[in-house]
mmCIF file of C-alpha atoms and ligand atoms in Angstrom:
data_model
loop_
_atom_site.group_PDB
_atom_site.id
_atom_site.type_symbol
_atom_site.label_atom_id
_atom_site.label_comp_id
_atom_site.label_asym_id
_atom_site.label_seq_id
_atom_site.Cartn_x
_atom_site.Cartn_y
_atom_site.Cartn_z
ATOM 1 C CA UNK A 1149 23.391 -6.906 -10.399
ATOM 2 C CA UNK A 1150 24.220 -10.371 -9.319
ATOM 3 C CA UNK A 1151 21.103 -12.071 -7.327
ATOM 4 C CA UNK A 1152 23.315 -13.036 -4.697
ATOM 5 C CA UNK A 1153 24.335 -9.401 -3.959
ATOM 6 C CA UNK A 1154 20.704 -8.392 -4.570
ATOM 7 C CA UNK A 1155 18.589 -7.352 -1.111
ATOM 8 C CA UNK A 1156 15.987 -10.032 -1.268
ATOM 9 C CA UNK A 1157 12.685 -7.394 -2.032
ATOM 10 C CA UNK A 1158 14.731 -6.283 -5.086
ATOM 11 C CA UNK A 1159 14.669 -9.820 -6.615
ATOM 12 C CA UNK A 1160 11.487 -10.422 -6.256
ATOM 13 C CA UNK A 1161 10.793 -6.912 -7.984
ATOM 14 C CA UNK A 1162 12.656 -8.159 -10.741
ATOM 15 C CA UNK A 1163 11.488 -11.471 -10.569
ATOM 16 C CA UNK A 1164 7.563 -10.724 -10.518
ATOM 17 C CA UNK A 1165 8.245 -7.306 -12.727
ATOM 18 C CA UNK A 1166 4.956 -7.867 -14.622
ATOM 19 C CA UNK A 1167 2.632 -8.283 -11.535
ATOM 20 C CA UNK A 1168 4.277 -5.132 -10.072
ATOM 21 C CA UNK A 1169 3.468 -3.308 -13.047
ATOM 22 C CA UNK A 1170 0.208 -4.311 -12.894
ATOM 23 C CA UNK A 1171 -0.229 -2.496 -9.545
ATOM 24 C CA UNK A 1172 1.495 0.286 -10.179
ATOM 25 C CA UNK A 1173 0.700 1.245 -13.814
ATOM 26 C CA UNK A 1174 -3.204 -0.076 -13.193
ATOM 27 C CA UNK A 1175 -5.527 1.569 -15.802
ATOM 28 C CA UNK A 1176 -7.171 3.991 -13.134
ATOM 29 C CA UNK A 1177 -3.770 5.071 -12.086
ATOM 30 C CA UNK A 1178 -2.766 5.792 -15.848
ATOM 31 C CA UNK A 1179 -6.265 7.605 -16.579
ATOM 32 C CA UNK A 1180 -5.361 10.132 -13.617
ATOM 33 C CA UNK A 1181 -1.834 10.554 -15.352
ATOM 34 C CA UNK A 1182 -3.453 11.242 -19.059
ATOM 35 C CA UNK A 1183 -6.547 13.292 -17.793
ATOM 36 C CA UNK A 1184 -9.172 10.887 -18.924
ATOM 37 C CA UNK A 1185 -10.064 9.916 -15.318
ATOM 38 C CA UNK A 1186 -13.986 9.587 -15.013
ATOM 39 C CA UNK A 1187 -14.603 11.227 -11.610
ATOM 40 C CA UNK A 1188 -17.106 8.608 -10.483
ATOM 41 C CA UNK A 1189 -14.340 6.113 -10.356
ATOM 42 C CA UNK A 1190 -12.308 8.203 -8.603
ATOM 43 C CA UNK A 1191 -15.279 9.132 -6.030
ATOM 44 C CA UNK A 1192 -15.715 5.203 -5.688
ATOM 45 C CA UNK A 1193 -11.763 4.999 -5.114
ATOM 46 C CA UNK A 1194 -12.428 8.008 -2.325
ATOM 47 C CA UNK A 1195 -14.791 6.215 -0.582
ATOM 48 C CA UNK A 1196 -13.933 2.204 -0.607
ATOM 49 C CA UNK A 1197 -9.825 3.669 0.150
ATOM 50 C CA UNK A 1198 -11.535 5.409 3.134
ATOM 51 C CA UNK A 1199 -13.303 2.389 4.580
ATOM 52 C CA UNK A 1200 -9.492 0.204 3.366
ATOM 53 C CA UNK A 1201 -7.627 2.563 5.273
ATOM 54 C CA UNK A 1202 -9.888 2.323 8.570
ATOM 55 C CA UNK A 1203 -9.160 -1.346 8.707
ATOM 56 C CA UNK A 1204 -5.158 -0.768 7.491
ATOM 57 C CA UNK A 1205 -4.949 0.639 11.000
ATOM 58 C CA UNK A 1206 -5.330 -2.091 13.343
ATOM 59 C CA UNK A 1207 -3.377 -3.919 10.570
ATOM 60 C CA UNK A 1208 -0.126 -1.517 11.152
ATOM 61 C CA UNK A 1209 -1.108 -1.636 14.791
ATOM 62 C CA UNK A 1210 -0.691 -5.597 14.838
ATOM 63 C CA UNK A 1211 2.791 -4.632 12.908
ATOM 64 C CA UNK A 1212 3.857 -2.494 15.637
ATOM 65 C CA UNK A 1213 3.084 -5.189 18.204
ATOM 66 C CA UNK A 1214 5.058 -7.666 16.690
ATOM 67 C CA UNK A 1215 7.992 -5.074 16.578
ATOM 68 C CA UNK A 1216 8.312 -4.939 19.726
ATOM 69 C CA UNK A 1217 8.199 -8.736 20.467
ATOM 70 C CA UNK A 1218 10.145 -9.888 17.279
ATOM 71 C CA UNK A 1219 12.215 -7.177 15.830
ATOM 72 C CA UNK A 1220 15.855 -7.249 16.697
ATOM 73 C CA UNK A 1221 16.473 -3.416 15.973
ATOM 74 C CA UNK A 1222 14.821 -0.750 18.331
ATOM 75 C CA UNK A 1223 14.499 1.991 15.300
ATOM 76 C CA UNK A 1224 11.343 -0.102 13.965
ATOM 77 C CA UNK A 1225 9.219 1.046 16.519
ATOM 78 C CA UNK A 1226 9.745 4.645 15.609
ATOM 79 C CA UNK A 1227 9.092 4.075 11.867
ATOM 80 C CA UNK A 1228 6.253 2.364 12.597
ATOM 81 C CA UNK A 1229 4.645 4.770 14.955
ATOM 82 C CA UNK A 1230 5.306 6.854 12.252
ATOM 83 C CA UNK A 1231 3.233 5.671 9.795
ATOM 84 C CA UNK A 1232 0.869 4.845 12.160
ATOM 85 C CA UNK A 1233 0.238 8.763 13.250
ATOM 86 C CA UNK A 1234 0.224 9.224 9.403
ATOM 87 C CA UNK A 1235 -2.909 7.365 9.321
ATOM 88 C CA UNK A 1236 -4.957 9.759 11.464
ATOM 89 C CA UNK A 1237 -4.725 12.456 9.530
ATOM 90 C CA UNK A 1238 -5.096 10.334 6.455
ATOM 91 C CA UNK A 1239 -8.355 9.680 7.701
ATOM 92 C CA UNK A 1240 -8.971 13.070 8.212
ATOM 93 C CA UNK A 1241 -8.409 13.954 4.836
ATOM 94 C CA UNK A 1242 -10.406 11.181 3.755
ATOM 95 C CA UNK A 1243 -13.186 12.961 5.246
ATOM 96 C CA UNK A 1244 -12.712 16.401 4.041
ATOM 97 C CA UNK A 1245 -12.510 14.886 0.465
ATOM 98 C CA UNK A 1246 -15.576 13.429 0.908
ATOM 99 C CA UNK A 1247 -17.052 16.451 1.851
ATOM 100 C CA UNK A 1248 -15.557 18.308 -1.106
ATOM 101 C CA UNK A 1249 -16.798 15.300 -3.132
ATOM 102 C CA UNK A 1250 -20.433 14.947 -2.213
ATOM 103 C CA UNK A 1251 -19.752 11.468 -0.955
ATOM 104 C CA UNK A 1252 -21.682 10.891 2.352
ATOM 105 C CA UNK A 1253 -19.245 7.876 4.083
ATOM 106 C CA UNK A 1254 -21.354 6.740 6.634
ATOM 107 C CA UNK A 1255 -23.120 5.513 3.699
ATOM 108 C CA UNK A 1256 -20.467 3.296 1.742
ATOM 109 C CA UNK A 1257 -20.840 0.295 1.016
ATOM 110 C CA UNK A 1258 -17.889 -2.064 1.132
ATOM 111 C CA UNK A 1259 -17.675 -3.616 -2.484
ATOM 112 C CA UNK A 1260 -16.234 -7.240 -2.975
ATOM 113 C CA UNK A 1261 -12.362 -6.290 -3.804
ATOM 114 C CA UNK A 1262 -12.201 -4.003 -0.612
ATOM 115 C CA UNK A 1263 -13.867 -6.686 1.360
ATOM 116 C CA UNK A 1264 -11.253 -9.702 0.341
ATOM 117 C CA UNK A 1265 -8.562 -7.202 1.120
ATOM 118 C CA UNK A 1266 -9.648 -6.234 4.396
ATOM 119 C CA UNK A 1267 -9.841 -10.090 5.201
ATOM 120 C CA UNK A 1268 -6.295 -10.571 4.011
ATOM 121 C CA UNK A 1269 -4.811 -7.963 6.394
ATOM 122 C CA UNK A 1270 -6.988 -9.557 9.124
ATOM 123 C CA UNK A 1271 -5.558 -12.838 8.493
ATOM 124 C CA UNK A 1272 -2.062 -11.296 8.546
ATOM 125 C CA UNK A 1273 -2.847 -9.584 12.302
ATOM 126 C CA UNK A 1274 -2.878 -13.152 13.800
ATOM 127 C CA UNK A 1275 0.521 -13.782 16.342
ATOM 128 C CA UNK A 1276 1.171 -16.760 14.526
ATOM 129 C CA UNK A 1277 1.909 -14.535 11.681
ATOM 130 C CA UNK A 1278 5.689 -13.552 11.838
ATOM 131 C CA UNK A 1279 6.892 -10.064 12.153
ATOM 132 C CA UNK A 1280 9.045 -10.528 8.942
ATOM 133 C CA UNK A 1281 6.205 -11.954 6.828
ATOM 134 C CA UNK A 1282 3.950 -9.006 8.068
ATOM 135 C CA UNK A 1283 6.283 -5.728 7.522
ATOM 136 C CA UNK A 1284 7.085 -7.431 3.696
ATOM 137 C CA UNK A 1285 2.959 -7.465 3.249
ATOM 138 C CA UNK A 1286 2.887 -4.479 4.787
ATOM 139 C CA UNK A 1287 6.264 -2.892 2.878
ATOM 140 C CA UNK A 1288 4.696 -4.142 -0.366
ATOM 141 C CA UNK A 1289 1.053 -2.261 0.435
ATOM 142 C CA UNK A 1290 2.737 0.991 0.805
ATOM 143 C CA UNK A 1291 5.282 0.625 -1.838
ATOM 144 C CA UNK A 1292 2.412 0.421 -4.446
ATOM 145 C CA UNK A 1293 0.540 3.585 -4.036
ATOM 146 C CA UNK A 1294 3.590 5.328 -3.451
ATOM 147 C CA UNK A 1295 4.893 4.192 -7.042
ATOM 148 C CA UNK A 1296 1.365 4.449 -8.019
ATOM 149 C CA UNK A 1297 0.972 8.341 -6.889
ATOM 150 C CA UNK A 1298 4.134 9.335 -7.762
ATOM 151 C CA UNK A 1299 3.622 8.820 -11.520
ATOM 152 C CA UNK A 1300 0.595 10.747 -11.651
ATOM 153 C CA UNK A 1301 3.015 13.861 -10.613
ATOM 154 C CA UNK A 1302 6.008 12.964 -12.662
ATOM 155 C CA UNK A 1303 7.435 14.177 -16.065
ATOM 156 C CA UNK A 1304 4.582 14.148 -18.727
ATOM 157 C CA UNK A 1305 1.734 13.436 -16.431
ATOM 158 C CA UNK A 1306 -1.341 15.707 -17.242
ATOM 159 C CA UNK A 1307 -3.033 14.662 -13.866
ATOM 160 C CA UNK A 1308 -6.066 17.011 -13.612
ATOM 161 C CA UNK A 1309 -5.087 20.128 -11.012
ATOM 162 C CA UNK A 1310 -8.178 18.743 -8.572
ATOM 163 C CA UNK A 1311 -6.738 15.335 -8.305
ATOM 164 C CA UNK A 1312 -2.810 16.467 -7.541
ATOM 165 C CA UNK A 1313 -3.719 16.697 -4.094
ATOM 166 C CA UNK A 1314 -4.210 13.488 -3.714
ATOM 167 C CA UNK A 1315 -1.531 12.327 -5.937
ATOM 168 C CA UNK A 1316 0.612 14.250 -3.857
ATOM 169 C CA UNK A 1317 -0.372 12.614 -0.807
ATOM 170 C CA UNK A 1318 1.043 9.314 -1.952
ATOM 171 C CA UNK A 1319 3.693 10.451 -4.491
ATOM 172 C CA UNK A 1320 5.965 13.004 -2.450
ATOM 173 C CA UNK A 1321 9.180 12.489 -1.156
ATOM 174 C CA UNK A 1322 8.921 12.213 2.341
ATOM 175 C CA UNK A 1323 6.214 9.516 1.581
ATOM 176 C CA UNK A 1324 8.889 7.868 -0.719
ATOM 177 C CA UNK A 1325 11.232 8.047 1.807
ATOM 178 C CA UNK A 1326 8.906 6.480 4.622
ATOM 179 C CA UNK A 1327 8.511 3.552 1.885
ATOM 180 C CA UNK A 1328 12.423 3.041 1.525
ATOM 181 C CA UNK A 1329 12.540 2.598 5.247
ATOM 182 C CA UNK A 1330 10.377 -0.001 5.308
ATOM 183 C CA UNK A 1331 12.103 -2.031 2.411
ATOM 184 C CA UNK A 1332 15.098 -1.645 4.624
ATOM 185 C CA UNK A 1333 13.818 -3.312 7.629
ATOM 186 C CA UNK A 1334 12.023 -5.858 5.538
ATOM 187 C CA UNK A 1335 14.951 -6.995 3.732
ATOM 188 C CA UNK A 1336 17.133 -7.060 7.122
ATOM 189 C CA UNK A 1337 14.242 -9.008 8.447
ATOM 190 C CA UNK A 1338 14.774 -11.703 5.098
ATOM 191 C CA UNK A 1339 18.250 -12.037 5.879
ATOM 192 C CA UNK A 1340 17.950 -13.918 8.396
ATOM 193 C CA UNK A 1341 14.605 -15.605 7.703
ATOM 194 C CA UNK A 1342 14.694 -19.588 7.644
ATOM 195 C CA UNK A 1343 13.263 -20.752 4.063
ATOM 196 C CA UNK A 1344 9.887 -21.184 5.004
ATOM 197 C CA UNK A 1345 9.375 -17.789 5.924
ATOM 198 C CA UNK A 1346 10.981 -16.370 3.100
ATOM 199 C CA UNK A 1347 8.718 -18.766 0.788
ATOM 200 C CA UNK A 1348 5.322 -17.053 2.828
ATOM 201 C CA UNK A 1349 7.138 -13.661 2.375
ATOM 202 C CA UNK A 1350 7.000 -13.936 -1.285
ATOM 203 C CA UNK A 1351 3.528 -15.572 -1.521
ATOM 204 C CA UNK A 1352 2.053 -12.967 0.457
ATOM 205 C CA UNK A 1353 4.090 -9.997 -1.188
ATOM 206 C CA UNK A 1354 2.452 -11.817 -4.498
ATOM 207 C CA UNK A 1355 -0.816 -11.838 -3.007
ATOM 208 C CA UNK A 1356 -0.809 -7.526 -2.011
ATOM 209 C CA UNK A 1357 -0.066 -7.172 -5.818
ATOM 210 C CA UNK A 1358 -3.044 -8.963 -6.931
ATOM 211 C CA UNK A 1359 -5.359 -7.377 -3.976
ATOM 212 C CA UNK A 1360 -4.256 -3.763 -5.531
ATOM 213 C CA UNK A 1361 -4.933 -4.951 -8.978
ATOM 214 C CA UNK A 1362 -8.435 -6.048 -7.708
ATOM 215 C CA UNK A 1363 -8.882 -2.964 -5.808
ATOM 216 C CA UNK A 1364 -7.930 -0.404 -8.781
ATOM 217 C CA UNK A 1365 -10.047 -2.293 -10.915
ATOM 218 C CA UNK A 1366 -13.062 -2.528 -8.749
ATOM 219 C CA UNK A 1367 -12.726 1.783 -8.652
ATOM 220 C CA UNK A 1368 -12.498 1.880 -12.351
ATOM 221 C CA UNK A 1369 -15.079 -0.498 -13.071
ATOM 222 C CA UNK A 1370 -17.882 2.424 -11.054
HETATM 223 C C1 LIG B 2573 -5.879 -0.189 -1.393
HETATM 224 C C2 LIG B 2573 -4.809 0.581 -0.694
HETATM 225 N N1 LIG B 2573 -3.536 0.144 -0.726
HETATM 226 C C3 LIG B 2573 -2.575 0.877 -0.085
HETATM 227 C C4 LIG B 2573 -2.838 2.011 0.589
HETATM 228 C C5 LIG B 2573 -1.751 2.797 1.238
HETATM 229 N N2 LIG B 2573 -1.866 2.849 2.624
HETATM 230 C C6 LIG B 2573 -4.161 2.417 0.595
HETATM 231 N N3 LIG B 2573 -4.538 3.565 1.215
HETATM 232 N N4 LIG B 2573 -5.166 1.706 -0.051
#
């Protein structure tokens, strides 16, 4: 397709196809898929994701903020929302894995990659942060472990039966679906984004790649 025609998030897929990769074809992600997983990574995944995803919510929070000061289309709210309710019982889940896992939370410790992360997001929660910067970082966070999950299920995988759960949590439609909607109101929000803001856009879209590099590799490396 020509790159003028292109929605702005598919160029820079195409444009950064090797960093996306990276994310979404990590070694951890392609050891679930083949069955050579070592469950202590995936127990230090468990528990760091649980402590990532207890600060992603004041993150999406800060997102549905500037929604409803910045966005010029009243259906983000309800999207947002969405995911937002999504999280609680994500939590929830977290928990009850943990408990089917042996892993005692209260006891985790953040490790480095989760840490720089965390402070990423925080920076992003700022107001001075624009609403179209934030829903692309945001947009791009989801996008991955949705792409990530989903491969674990799809044709070929030989994802090990106690870890589909999970897979499926991530990887199913209605997850996939959630992800597409947020592409959409990212790339309306580009549209009309001066140059400057698209430029920060794609930095920052660059800069959730690398953080989900870091943070598979920091699971794999337990
Ligand atoms: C590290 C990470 N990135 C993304 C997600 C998806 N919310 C997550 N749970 N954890």
């Amino acid at each position: 397709m020509d790159e003028e025609m292109m929605n702005m998030t598919e160029a820079w897929l195409r444009n950064h196809r090797l960093l996306y990769t990276g994310a979404t074809r990590s070694p951890f992600i392609l050891s679930i898929h083949d069955a050579t997983i070592n469950f202590v990574s995936f127990k230090t995944w468990l528990a760091q994701d649980y402590l990532f995803v207890r600060a992603f919510v004041p993150f999406v929070a800060s997102i549905l903020i500037k929604a409803c000061k910045e966005s010029d289309d009243d259906g983000d709210m309800e999207i947002i929302l969405g995911g937002m309710a999504a999280l609680e019982d994500e939590i929830n889940w977290f928990k009850r894995e943990a408990t089917n896992w042996g892993i005692s939370l209260s006891e985790v410790v953040p490790q480095q990659a989760n840490i720089n992360y965390c402070r990423f997001l925080e920076s992003l929660m700022s107001p001075e942060v624009e609403y179209t910067v934030a829903i692309t970082a945001f947009w791009a966070t989801e996008a991955v472990y949705q792409e990530s999950f989903a491969h674990c299920l799809g044709e070929g995988s030989k994802t090990p039966p106690e870890l589909k759960e999970t897979c499926a949590r991530w990887g199913n439609e209605g997850f996939g679906l959630y992800c597409q909607s947020l592409q959409r109101i990212a790339d309306r929000c580009l549209r009309t984004a001066s140059e400057e803001e698209l430029k920060k856009a794609e930095v920052l879209f660059l800069s959730v790649l690398e953080h989900e590099v870091e943070f598979w590799n920091m699971s794999m490396a337990a």
